[in-house]
PDB file of C-alpha atoms in Angstrom:
ATOM      1  CA  MET A   1      37.188  40.063  36.199  1.00  0.00           C
ATOM      2  CA  ASP A   2      35.551  43.216  37.391  1.00  0.00           C
ATOM      3  CA  GLU A   3      34.993  45.842  35.440  1.00  0.00           C
ATOM      4  CA  THR A   4      36.360  48.175  37.012  1.00  0.00           C
ATOM      5  CA  THR A   5      38.806  47.407  39.360  1.00  0.00           C
ATOM      6  CA  PRO A   6      40.354  44.195  38.258  1.00  0.00           C
ATOM      7  CA  HIS A   7      40.917  41.455  40.034  1.00  0.00           C
ATOM      8  CA  LEU A   8      40.977  37.211  40.215  1.00  0.00           C
ATOM      9  CA  HIS A   9      39.906  35.368  42.460  1.00  0.00           C
ATOM     10  CA  VAL A  10      41.950  31.997  43.209  1.00  0.00           C
ATOM     11  CA  ASP A  11      40.743  28.766  45.460  1.00  0.00           C
ATOM     12  CA  PHE A  12      43.607  26.376  45.931  1.00  0.00           C
ATOM     13  CA  VAL A  13      43.549  23.697  48.265  1.00  0.00           C
ATOM     14  CA  PRO A  14      47.550  23.287  49.623  1.00  0.00           C
ATOM     15  CA  VAL A  15      48.653  19.118  49.317  1.00  0.00           C
ATOM     16  CA  ALA A  16      51.209  17.045  51.410  1.00  0.00           C
ATOM     17  CA  THR A  17      52.542  13.988  49.223  1.00  0.00           C
ATOM     18  CA  GLY A  18      54.986  11.669  50.410  1.00  0.00           C
ATOM     19  CA  GLN A  19      54.299  11.891  54.272  1.00  0.00           C
ATOM     20  CA  SER A  20      55.842   8.894  56.230  1.00  0.00           C
ATOM     21  CA  ARG A  21      53.661   9.801  59.640  1.00  0.00           C
ATOM     22  CA  GLY A  22      50.399   9.522  59.412  1.00  0.00           C
ATOM     23  CA  LEU A  23      48.391  10.165  56.304  1.00  0.00           C
ATOM     24  CA  SER A  24      51.230   9.705  53.384  1.00  0.00           C
ATOM     25  CA  THR A  25      49.071  12.618  51.278  1.00  0.00           C
ATOM     26  CA  ARG A  26      47.313  15.420  54.015  1.00  0.00           C
ATOM     27  CA  VAL A  27      46.487  19.210  53.729  1.00  0.00           C
ATOM     28  CA  SER A  28      49.053  20.832  54.942  1.00  0.00           C
ATOM     29  CA  MET A  29      50.238  24.536  53.614  1.00  0.00           C
ATOM     30  CA  LYS A  30      53.479  24.713  55.211  1.00  0.00           C
ATOM     31  CA  GLN A  31      54.465  20.719  53.586  1.00  0.00           C
ATOM     32  CA  ALA A  32      52.909  21.280  50.381  1.00  0.00           C
ATOM     33  CA  LEU A  33      55.300  25.310  50.082  1.00  0.00           C
ATOM     34  CA  LYS A  34      57.765  23.324  51.634  1.00  0.00           C
ATOM     35  CA  GLN A  35      57.885  20.079  48.577  1.00  0.00           C
ATOM     36  CA  GLN A  36      57.599  23.381  46.751  1.00  0.00           C
ATOM     37  CA  GLY A  37      61.582  24.871  47.514  1.00  0.00           C
ATOM     38  CA  PHE A  38      59.785  27.103  49.696  1.00  0.00           C
ATOM     39  CA  GLU A  39      61.745  27.996  53.266  1.00  0.00           C
ATOM     40  CA  SER A  40      60.931  30.745  55.456  1.00  0.00           C
ATOM     41  CA  LEU A  41      63.568  32.525  56.488  1.00  0.00           C
ATOM     42  CA  GLY A  42      62.171  34.365  59.459  1.00  0.00           C
ATOM     43  CA  ARG A  43      58.713  36.809  60.471  1.00  0.00           C
ATOM     44  CA  LYS A  44      59.550  38.930  57.439  1.00  0.00           C
ATOM     45  CA  GLN A  45      60.523  35.852  54.876  1.00  0.00           C
ATOM     46  CA  THR A  46      58.042  33.636  54.799  1.00  0.00           C
ATOM     47  CA  GLU A  47      57.770  30.685  52.724  1.00  0.00           C
ATOM     48  CA  TRP A  48      54.084  31.665  52.147  1.00  0.00           C
ATOM     49  CA  LYS A  49      55.035  35.690  51.485  1.00  0.00           C
ATOM     50  CA  ALA A  50      57.829  33.437  49.298  1.00  0.00           C
ATOM     51  CA  TRP A  51      55.541  32.078  47.841  1.00  0.00           C
ATOM     52  CA  MET A  52      53.273  35.476  46.763  1.00  0.00           C
ATOM     53  CA  GLU A  53      56.130  36.629  45.646  1.00  0.00           C
ATOM     54  CA  ARG A  54      56.334  33.992  42.752  1.00  0.00           C
ATOM     55  CA  GLU A  55      53.407  34.249  41.324  1.00  0.00           C
ATOM     56  CA  LYS A  56      53.075  37.675  41.669  1.00  0.00           C
ATOM     57  CA  VAL A  57      56.272  36.484  38.686  1.00  0.00           C
ATOM     58  CA  SER A  58      53.914  33.922  37.098  1.00  0.00           C
ATOM     59  CA  LEU A  59      50.638  35.993  36.754  1.00  0.00           C
ATOM     60  CA  LYS A  60      53.223  38.625  35.344  1.00  0.00           C
ATOM     61  CA  GLU A  61      54.814  36.661  32.827  1.00  0.00           C
ATOM     62  CA  ILE A  62      50.692  34.946  32.078  1.00  0.00           C
ATOM     63  CA  ALA A  63      49.585  38.544  31.931  1.00  0.00           C
ATOM     64  CA  GLN A  64      52.096  39.360  28.799  1.00  0.00           C
ATOM     65  CA  ILE A  65      51.567  36.421  26.697  1.00  0.00           C
ATOM     66  CA  HIS A  66      48.346  37.626  26.214  1.00  0.00           C
ATOM     67  CA  ASP A  67      48.413  41.314  25.558  1.00  0.00           C
ATOM     68  CA  PHE A  68      48.542  42.291  29.468  1.00  0.00           C
ATOM     69  CA  GLU A  69      50.231  44.722  31.118  1.00  0.00           C
ATOM     70  CA  ILE A  70      50.693  44.175  35.262  1.00  0.00           C
ATOM     71  CA  ILE A  71      51.455  48.200  37.023  1.00  0.00           C
ATOM     72  CA  SER A  72      53.070  48.133  40.539  1.00  0.00           C
ATOM     73  CA  LEU A  73      52.143  51.094  42.496  1.00  0.00           C
ATOM     74  CA  GLY A  74      54.635  50.605  44.977  1.00  0.00           C
ATOM     75  CA  GLY A  75      52.827  50.863  47.029  1.00  0.00           C
ATOM     76  CA  GLY A  76      53.732  47.478  49.101  1.00  0.00           C
ATOM     77  CA  ARG A  77      50.358  46.368  49.614  1.00  0.00           C
ATOM     78  CA  PRO A  78      49.073  42.928  49.736  1.00  0.00           C
ATOM     79  CA  HIS A  79      46.172  42.861  48.563  1.00  0.00           C
ATOM     80  CA  MET A  80      42.380  45.050  49.944  1.00  0.00           C
ATOM     81  CA  ASP A  81      38.650  44.006  49.861  1.00  0.00           C
ATOM     82  CA  LEU A  82      36.260  45.475  47.394  1.00  0.00           C
ATOM     83  CA  PRO A  83      35.230  47.497  49.369  1.00  0.00           C
ATOM     84  CA  GLU A  84      37.696  48.836  50.764  1.00  0.00           C
ATOM     85  CA  TYR A  85      39.538  49.975  47.808  1.00  0.00           C
ATOM     86  CA  ARG A  86      36.519  51.334  45.730  1.00  0.00           C
ATOM     87  CA  ALA A  87      35.753  53.567  49.528  1.00  0.00           C
ATOM     88  CA  ALA A  88      39.827  54.647  48.056  1.00  0.00           C
ATOM     89  CA  ALA A  89      39.497  55.374  45.296  1.00  0.00           C
ATOM     90  CA  GLN A  90      36.338  57.374  45.372  1.00  0.00           C
ATOM     91  CA  ARG A  91      38.016  59.707  48.042  1.00  0.00           C
ATOM     92  CA  LEU A  92      40.994  59.906  46.131  1.00  0.00           C
ATOM     93  CA  GLU A  93      38.267  60.976  43.218  1.00  0.00           C
ATOM     94  CA  VAL A  94      37.236  63.753  45.354  1.00  0.00           C
ATOM     95  CA  VAL A  95      40.713  65.077  46.411  1.00  0.00           C
ATOM     96  CA  GLN A  96      42.571  64.832  42.786  1.00  0.00           C
ATOM     97  CA  GLU A  97      39.085  66.759  41.546  1.00  0.00           C
ATOM     98  CA  GLN A  98      39.245  69.962  44.718  1.00  0.00           C
ATOM     99  CA  VAL A  99      43.126  70.252  43.287  1.00  0.00           C
ATOM    100  CA  ALA A 100      41.784  70.044  39.892  1.00  0.00           C
ATOM    101  CA  ALA A 101      39.278  73.108  40.355  1.00  0.00           C
ATOM    102  CA  ALA A 102      41.889  74.921  41.889  1.00  0.00           C
ATOM    103  CA  GLU A 103      44.927  74.793  40.231  1.00  0.00           C
ATOM    104  CA  HIS A 104      41.672  76.416  37.526  1.00  0.00           C
ATOM    105  CA  ASP A 105      40.858  79.028  39.300  1.00  0.00           C
ATOM    106  CA  ILE A 106      44.195  80.139  39.716  1.00  0.00           C
ATOM    107  CA  ALA A 107      45.203  80.150  36.127  1.00  0.00           C
ATOM    108  CA  ALA A 108      41.910  81.843  35.463  1.00  0.00           C
ATOM    109  CA  LEU A 109      42.631  84.832  38.253  1.00  0.00           C
ATOM    110  CA  GLU A 110      46.373  85.003  36.798  1.00  0.00           C
ATOM    111  CA  LYS A 111      45.329  85.216  32.918  1.00  0.00           C
ATOM    112  CA  GLN A 112      42.242  87.670  33.319  1.00  0.00           C
ATOM    113  CA  LYS A 113      45.528  89.359  36.131  1.00  0.00           C
ATOM    114  CA  LYS A 114      47.171  89.592  32.543  1.00  0.00           C
ATOM    115  CA  GLU A 115      44.790  91.346  30.913  1.00  0.00           C
ATOM    116  CA  LEU A 116      44.140  93.722  33.580  1.00  0.00           C
ATOM    117  CA  GLN A 117      47.234  94.370  33.606  1.00  0.00           C
ATOM    118  CA  GLY A 118      47.016  95.072  29.442  1.00  0.00           C
ATOM    119  CA  ASN A 119      44.469  97.351  29.609  1.00  0.00           C
ATOM    120  CA  VAL A 120      45.763  99.100  32.645  1.00  0.00           C
ATOM    121  CA  LYS A 121      49.156 100.198  30.900  1.00  0.00           C
ATOM    122  CA  LEU A 122      47.172 100.693  27.660  1.00  0.00           C
ATOM    123  CA  LEU A 123      44.633 103.449  29.439  1.00  0.00           C
ATOM    124  CA  LYS A 124      47.172 105.032  31.332  1.00  0.00           C
ATOM    125  CA  ALA A 125      49.271 105.866  27.540  1.00  0.00           C
ATOM    126  CA  VAL A 126      46.130 107.106  26.169  1.00  0.00           C
ATOM    127  CA  GLU A 127      45.318 109.168  29.052  1.00  0.00           C
ATOM    128  CA  LEU A 128      49.187 111.083  28.635  1.00  0.00           C
ATOM    129  CA  VAL A 129      48.437 111.748  25.046  1.00  0.00           C
ATOM    130  CA  LYS A 130      44.454 112.812  25.889  1.00  0.00           C
ATOM    131  CA  PRO A 131      44.662 116.627  25.010  1.00  0.00           C
ATOM    132  CA  ASP A 132      44.877 118.931  27.210  1.00  0.00           C
ATOM    133  CA  LEU A 133      42.144 121.549  27.163  1.00  0.00           C
ATOM    134  CA  GLU A 134      42.659 123.217  30.279  1.00  0.00           C
ATOM    135  CA  ALA A 135      46.060 124.674  28.655  1.00  0.00           C
ATOM    136  CA  ILE A 136      43.892 125.488  25.030  1.00  0.00           C
ATOM    137  CA  GLN A 137      44.078 129.173  24.970  1.00  0.00           C
ATOM    138  CA  PRO A 138      43.086 129.530  21.499  1.00  0.00           C
ATOM    139  CA  GLU A 139      43.002 133.452  19.617  1.00  0.00           C
ATOM    140  CA  LYS A 140      39.091 134.844  19.638  1.00  0.00           C
ATOM    141  CA  THR A 141      37.859 137.454  17.233  1.00  0.00           C
ATOM    142  CA  LEU A 142      36.492 140.380  17.472  1.00  0.00           C
ATOM    143  CA  THR A 143      32.974 139.124  17.729  1.00  0.00           C
ATOM    144  CA  GLY A 144      34.171 136.181  20.440  1.00  0.00           C
ATOM    145  CA  ALA A 145      34.297 133.844  18.256  1.00  0.00           C
ATOM    146  CA  VAL A 146      37.200 131.636  17.972  1.00  0.00           C
ATOM    147  CA  LYS A 147      39.515 131.939  15.625  1.00  0.00           C
ATOM    148  CA  GLY A 148      40.844 129.704  13.101  1.00  0.00           C
ATOM    149  CA  VAL A 149      38.838 126.901  15.222  1.00  0.00           C
ATOM    150  CA  THR A 150      35.779 124.999  13.303  1.00  0.00           C
ATOM    151  CA  VAL A 151      32.737 123.497  14.345  1.00  0.00           C
ATOM    152  CA  GLU A 152      34.564 120.576  13.680  1.00  0.00           C
ATOM    153  CA  GLN A 153      37.641 120.639  15.530  1.00  0.00           C
ATOM    154  CA  VAL A 154      35.702 122.045  18.615  1.00  0.00           C
ATOM    155  CA  LYS A 155      33.153 118.822  18.480  1.00  0.00           C
ATOM    156  CA  GLU A 156      36.416 117.020  18.585  1.00  0.00           C
ATOM    157  CA  LEU A 157      38.022 118.637  21.866  1.00  0.00           C
ATOM    158  CA  LYS A 158      35.305 118.165  23.549  1.00  0.00           C
ATOM    159  CA  ALA A 159      34.786 114.147  22.224  1.00  0.00           C
ATOM    160  CA  ALA A 160      38.352 114.158  23.229  1.00  0.00           C
ATOM    161  CA  ALA A 161      37.447 115.533  27.090  1.00  0.00           C
ATOM    162  CA  ILE A 162      34.336 112.877  27.090  1.00  0.00           C
ATOM    163  CA  ARG A 163      37.308 109.767  26.319  1.00  0.00           C
ATOM    164  CA  GLY A 164      39.247 111.319  28.276  1.00  0.00           C
ATOM    165  CA  ALA A 165      37.106 111.259  31.433  1.00  0.00           C
ATOM    166  CA  ALA A 166      36.079 107.711  30.599  1.00  0.00           C
ATOM    167  CA  ALA A 167      39.497 106.654  30.589  1.00  0.00           C
ATOM    168  CA  GLU A 168      39.914 108.092  33.424  1.00  0.00           C
ATOM    169  CA  GLN A 169      36.912 106.742  34.530  1.00  0.00           C
ATOM    170  CA  LYS A 170      37.598 102.724  33.823  1.00  0.00           C
ATOM    171  CA  VAL A 171      41.363 102.858  34.758  1.00  0.00           C
ATOM    172  CA  GLN A 172      39.837 103.291  38.392  1.00  0.00           C
ATOM    173  CA  GLU A 173      37.740 100.457  38.080  1.00  0.00           C
ATOM    174  CA  LEU A 174      40.061  98.519  36.576  1.00  0.00           C
ATOM    175  CA  LYS A 175      42.004  99.181  39.470  1.00  0.00           C
ATOM    176  CA  ALA A 176      39.719  97.699  41.732  1.00  0.00           C
ATOM    177  CA  GLU A 177      39.193  94.643  39.449  1.00  0.00           C
ATOM    178  CA  ASN A 178      42.636  93.799  40.081  1.00  0.00           C
ATOM    179  CA  GLN A 179      43.116  94.634  43.325  1.00  0.00           C
ATOM    180  CA  ARG A 180      40.100  92.145  44.671  1.00  0.00           C
ATOM    181  CA  LEU A 181      41.309  89.726  41.981  1.00  0.00           C
ATOM    182  CA  GLN A 182      44.780  89.288  43.972  1.00  0.00           C
ATOM    183  CA  GLN A 183      43.329  89.621  47.290  1.00  0.00           C
ATOM    184  CA  LYS A 184      41.343  86.519  45.808  1.00  0.00           C
ATOM    185  CA  ILE A 185      44.298  84.632  45.041  1.00  0.00           C
ATOM    186  CA  PRO A 186      46.083  84.015  48.350  1.00  0.00           C
ATOM    187  CA  SER A 187      42.506  81.778  49.360  1.00  0.00           C
ATOM    188  CA  THR A 188      42.975  79.898  46.291  1.00  0.00           C
ATOM    189  CA  LYS A 189      46.215  79.302  46.795  1.00  0.00           C
ATOM    190  CA  GLU A 190      45.314  78.713  50.521  1.00  0.00           C
ATOM    191  CA  LYS A 191      42.594  76.251  49.158  1.00  0.00           C
ATOM    192  CA  LEU A 192      45.199  74.110  46.994  1.00  0.00           C
ATOM    193  CA  LYS A 193      47.527  73.703  49.262  1.00  0.00           C
ATOM    194  CA  GLU A 194      44.559  72.202  51.604  1.00  0.00           C
ATOM    195  CA  ALA A 195      43.419  70.051  49.037  1.00  0.00           C
ATOM    196  CA  GLN A 196      47.040  68.812  48.641  1.00  0.00           C
ATOM    197  CA  GLU A 197      47.483  67.925  52.073  1.00  0.00           C
ATOM    198  CA  ARG A 198      44.267  66.182  52.071  1.00  0.00           C
ATOM    199  CA  GLN A 199      45.459  63.622  49.097  1.00  0.00           C
ATOM    200  CA  ARG A 200      49.018  63.555  51.465  1.00  0.00           C
ATOM    201  CA  LEU A 201      46.709  61.890  54.718  1.00  0.00           C
ATOM    202  CA  GLU A 202      45.299  60.059  52.504  1.00  0.00           C
ATOM    203  CA  ASN A 203      48.335  58.337  51.043  1.00  0.00           C
ATOM    204  CA  GLN A 204      49.889  58.079  53.904  1.00  0.00           C
ATOM    205  CA  ASN A 205      46.451  57.054  55.579  1.00  0.00           C
ATOM    206  CA  ARG A 206      46.264  54.427  53.281  1.00  0.00           C
ATOM    207  CA  LYS A 207      50.157  53.307  53.882  1.00  0.00           C
ATOM    208  CA  LEU A 208      48.872  53.015  57.548  1.00  0.00           C
ATOM    209  CA  LEU A 209      46.454  50.173  56.741  1.00  0.00           C
ATOM    210  CA  VAL A 210      48.383  48.371  54.802  1.00  0.00           C
ATOM    211  CA  GLN A 211      51.332  47.863  57.687  1.00  0.00           C
ATOM    212  CA  VAL A 212      47.939  47.199  59.740  1.00  0.00           C
ATOM    213  CA  GLU A 213      47.167  44.134  57.637  1.00  0.00           C
ATOM    214  CA  CYS A 214      49.952  42.830  57.395  1.00  0.00           C
ATOM    215  CA  LEU A 215      50.305  43.016  61.138  1.00  0.00           C
ATOM    216  CA  GLU A 216      46.998  41.066  61.209  1.00  0.00           C
ATOM    217  CA  GLN A 217      48.070  38.312  59.325  1.00  0.00           C
ATOM    218  CA  GLU A 218      51.657  38.001  60.554  1.00  0.00           C
ATOM    219  CA  LEU A 219      49.611  37.077  63.730  1.00  0.00           C
ATOM    220  CA  GLU A 220      46.695  35.311  62.225  1.00  0.00           C
ATOM    221  CA  GLN A 221      49.559  32.927  61.320  1.00  0.00           C
ATOM    222  CA  GLU A 222      50.788  33.057  64.349  1.00  0.00           C
ATOM    223  CA  ARG A 223      47.854  31.853  66.742  1.00  0.00           C
ATOM    224  CA  SER A 224      47.213  29.379  63.605  1.00  0.00           C
ATOM    225  CA  PHE A 225      50.258  27.461  64.423  1.00  0.00           C
ATOM    226  CA  SER A 226      50.312  28.314  68.362  1.00  0.00           C
ATOM    227  CA  ASP A 227      46.922  26.895  68.603  1.00  0.00           C
ATOM    228  CA  ARG A 228      48.139  23.823  67.103  1.00  0.00           C
ATOM    229  CA  LEU A 229      50.440  23.724  68.296  1.00  0.00           C
ATOM    230  CA  LEU A 230      48.663  23.170  71.786  1.00  0.00           C
ATOM    231  CA  ASP A 231      46.600  20.650  69.943  1.00  0.00           C
ATOM    232  CA  GLY A 232      48.961  18.805  69.447  1.00  0.00           C
ATOM    233  CA  VAL A 233      50.554  18.876  72.233  1.00  0.00           C
ATOM    234  CA  SER A 234      46.757  18.235  74.734  1.00  0.00           C
ATOM    235  CA  ALA A 235      46.637  14.883  71.801  1.00  0.00           C
ATOM    236  CA  VAL A 236      49.976  13.628  73.255  1.00  0.00           C
ATOM    237  CA  MET A 237      49.078  13.885  77.187  1.00  0.00           C
ATOM    238  CA  ASP A 238      45.600  12.658  76.376  1.00  0.00           C
ATOM    239  CA  PHE A 239      47.879   9.981  74.346  1.00  0.00           C
ATOM    240  CA  LEU A 240      50.087   9.416  77.342  1.00  0.00           C
ATOM    241  CA  ASP A 241      47.294   9.532  79.464  1.00  0.00           C
ATOM    242  CA  GLN A 242      45.334   6.230  77.956  1.00  0.00           C
ATOM    243  CA  HIS A 243      48.855   3.990  77.808  1.00  0.00           C
ATOM    244  CA  LEU A 244      51.551   4.656  79.792  1.00  0.00           C
ATOM    245  CA  PRO A 245      51.871   2.870  83.033  1.00  0.00           C
ATOM    246  CA  GLU A 246      50.087   4.485  86.420  1.00  0.00           C
ATOM    247  CA  LYS A 247      52.954   4.908  87.671  1.00  0.00           C
ATOM    248  CA  PHE A 248      54.585   8.080  84.785  1.00  0.00           C
ATOM    249  CA  ARG A 249      51.132   9.536  85.346  1.00  0.00           C
ATOM    250  CA  PRO A 250      51.718  12.123  87.727  1.00  0.00           C
ATOM    251  CA  LEU A 251      54.700  13.193  84.742  1.00  0.00           C
ATOM    252  CA  VAL A 252      52.120  13.363  82.834  1.00  0.00           C
ATOM    253  CA  GLU A 253      49.948  15.242  84.856  1.00  0.00           C
ATOM    254  CA  ARG A 254      53.071  18.283  85.857  1.00  0.00           C
ATOM    255  CA  ALA A 255      53.603  18.845  82.000  1.00  0.00           C
ATOM    256  CA  ARG A 256      49.831  19.039  81.613  1.00  0.00           C
ATOM    257  CA  ALA A 257      49.143  21.778  84.088  1.00  0.00           C
ATOM    258  CA  LEU A 258      52.520  23.613  82.663  1.00  0.00           C
ATOM    259  CA  LEU A 259      50.376  23.295  79.344  1.00  0.00           C
ATOM    260  CA  PRO A 260      47.228  27.490  79.569  1.00  0.00           C
ATOM    261  CA  VAL A 261      44.329  26.143  80.588  1.00  0.00           C
ATOM    262  CA  SER A 262      41.780  26.865  78.757  1.00  0.00           C
ATOM    263  CA  GLU A 263      44.217  24.941  76.313  1.00  0.00           C
ATOM    264  CA  VAL A 264      43.648  21.841  77.813  1.00  0.00           C
ATOM    265  CA  GLN A 265      41.801  19.260  76.872  1.00  0.00           C
ATOM    266  CA  GLN A 266      40.817  16.574  79.468  1.00  0.00           C
ATOM    267  CA  PRO A 267      40.757  12.703  78.978  1.00  0.00           C
ATOM    268  CA  GLU A 268      38.379  11.507  77.122  1.00  0.00           C
ATOM    269  CA  GLN A 269      37.941   7.893  77.168  1.00  0.00           C
ATOM    270  CA  GLU A 270      39.271   5.963  74.526  1.00  0.00           C
ATOM    271  CA  LYS A 271      37.329   5.284  71.488  1.00  0.00           C
ATOM    272  CA  GLU A 272      37.134   1.762  69.805  1.00  0.00           C
ATOM    273  CA  ARG A 273      39.010   2.310  66.599  1.00  0.00           C
ATOM    274  CA  GLY A 274      42.334   3.962  68.310  1.00  0.00           C
ATOM    275  CA  HIS A 275      42.814   7.459  69.677  1.00  0.00           C
ATOM    276  CA  THR A 276      43.011  10.761  67.463  1.00  0.00           C
ATOM    277  CA  TRP A 277      46.344  13.158  67.558  1.00  0.00           C
ATOM    278  CA  GLY A 278      46.573  16.569  65.719  1.00  0.00           C
ATOM    279  CA  GLY A 279      44.446  15.080  63.549  1.00  0.00           C
ATOM    280  CA  MET A 280      45.245  11.289  62.582  1.00  0.00           C
ATOM    281  CA  GLU A 281      44.301   7.631  63.890  1.00  0.00           C
ATOM    282  CA  ILE A 282      46.416   6.063  66.119  1.00  0.00           C
TER     283      ILE A 282
END
């Protein structure tokens, strides 16, 4: 098993036994599966696919005995080559990191926004209750001094005026910072949206790769069957050409002409130990 991608390598040779024609035991996927009770129900459910589904169930049962759990992702993919899987996993990991980073930025900005809004409210409240120095008109003595006001009170009034001016400046700065952050949030959300769209396209692309691979496998099975069929027909033609009387030769040639030219094998000289037909010696 791979340390990061658990998988199994299974090698097998399908063998059919008890054959009535030719060799009694021979290599044959179709016949071997048929003897195990797997029948083809069409292209969508061949004996091979039925056998694969049975093997998956058996593998899950064996894994459970050994305290392993096989989780199906529901993608419908029969299998994926290791380099292809690792490349897809790396792309997905990058997209997920981008999504996580965008979500983290949005959360941080939202937190800063709430903090700034709280500070603005507090400073506005301070601004409302600060002394209006211009409205204070204390009574003065004959010498011009302020009557009933101590030096400490005058200092405190000056300090309050300074704090009020600083608070106003802070309010303006916080408003500007809040506005800047408000403008940045849509941009960050747009980045998150783009990252999510890329992830959706990655998932869609993997599904398309699954469909292409399945179609290629079905096409390869059809080609293999067609090649075996043509080989068998060609072998029959050769056999008939060697053993039929001369008067039937034209019929054989007509039948041979119906086959694809590239697949038709010309008659060979009869071998000393018999004639080969579809991999069997007659």
